[in-house]
Amino acid sequence: AIRQKMYNDAVTVSLRFVDPFNTTGFKVRVGDDNITQITARKFGVRGAFLTFQYTFGKPPKIRVPQPDQQQAPGFPSG
């Protein structure tokens, strides 16, 4: 995946690929001396996703808790 932020982080463009070389799958071989069963499976899911995201407004402010605010309200200290 590739992601690029632009315009002061207000716009984000992403490009993501899913199994571009068609390699996703599995093969199982089970059996004994008399019979053998081979199962092969390819998922066949390949794709590309282009995402455009625009952020409105300002990002939320994160407050740093003060030492006296770390106690839960309603409980006496001590």
Coordinates of C-alpha atoms in Angstrom, one line a residue:
A1 CA 0.0 0.0 0.0
I2 CA 1.1 3.6 -0.7
R3 CA -0.3 6.6 1.2
Q4 CA 0.4 10.2 0.6
K5 CA -0.8 13.1 2.7
M6 CA -1.2 16.5 1.1
Y7 CA -2.4 20.1 1.9
N8 CA -1.4 20.2 5.5
D9 CA -2.7 16.7 6.2
A10 CA -6.2 17.6 5.1
V11 CA -6.1 15.2 2.1
T12 CA -5.0 11.6 2.1
V13 CA -4.7 9.5 -1.1
S14 CA -4.0 5.8 -0.7
L15 CA -3.4 3.0 -3.3
R16 CA -3.6 -0.6 -2.1
F17 CA -3.2 -3.8 -4.1
V18 CA -4.6 -7.3 -3.2
D19 CA -2.7 -10.3 -4.6
P20 CA -1.3 -8.6 -7.7
F21 CA 0.7 -11.7 -8.8
N22 CA -2.2 -14.2 -8.2
T23 CA -0.2 -16.3 -5.7
T24 CA -2.8 -16.7 -2.9
G25 CA -4.0 -20.3 -2.6
F26 CA -3.3 -23.6 -1.0
K27 CA -2.8 -27.3 -1.9
V28 CA -3.6 -30.3 0.4
R29 CA -2.6 -33.9 -0.2
V30 CA -4.0 -36.6 2.0
G31 CA -4.3 -40.3 1.7
D32 CA -2.7 -43.7 2.4
D33 CA -1.2 -46.5 0.4
N34 CA -4.4 -47.2 -1.5
I35 CA -5.8 -43.8 -2.3
T36 CA -4.6 -40.2 -2.5
Q37 CA -6.7 -37.1 -2.6
I38 CA -5.2 -33.8 -3.8
T39 CA -7.1 -30.6 -3.3
A40 CA -5.9 -27.3 -4.8
R41 CA -7.6 -24.0 -4.4
K42 CA -6.9 -20.5 -5.9
F43 CA -8.9 -17.7 -4.5
G44 CA -8.9 -15.6 -7.6
V45 CA -9.3 -12.3 -5.7
R46 CA -7.1 -9.7 -7.2
G47 CA -7.7 -6.0 -7.1
A48 CA -6.5 -2.4 -6.6
F49 CA -8.2 0.1 -4.3
L50 CA -7.8 3.8 -4.6
T51 CA -9.0 5.8 -1.6
F52 CA -9.4 9.6 -1.3
Q53 CA -10.0 11.1 2.1
Y54 CA -10.6 14.7 3.0
T55 CA -10.7 15.9 6.6
F56 CA -13.0 18.8 7.4
G57 CA -12.2 21.2 10.3
K58 CA -9.3 21.0 12.7
P59 CA -8.0 17.8 14.4
P60 CA -9.2 17.3 18.0
K61 CA -7.1 18.7 20.8
I62 CA -5.6 16.1 23.1
R63 CA -5.4 17.3 26.7
V64 CA -2.5 16.1 28.9
P65 CA -4.0 15.1 32.3
Q66 CA -2.8 17.1 35.2
P67 CA -1.5 15.1 38.3
D68 CA -4.5 16.3 40.4
Q69 CA -7.0 15.2 37.8
Q70 CA -5.9 11.5 37.6
Q71 CA -8.1 10.4 40.5
A72 CA -11.7 9.3 39.6
P73 CA -14.4 11.8 40.7
G74 CA -16.5 10.9 43.7
F75 CA -13.8 8.9 45.5
P76 CA -12.0 10.3 48.5
S77 CA -8.2 10.3 48.4
G78 CA -6.2 8.5 51.0

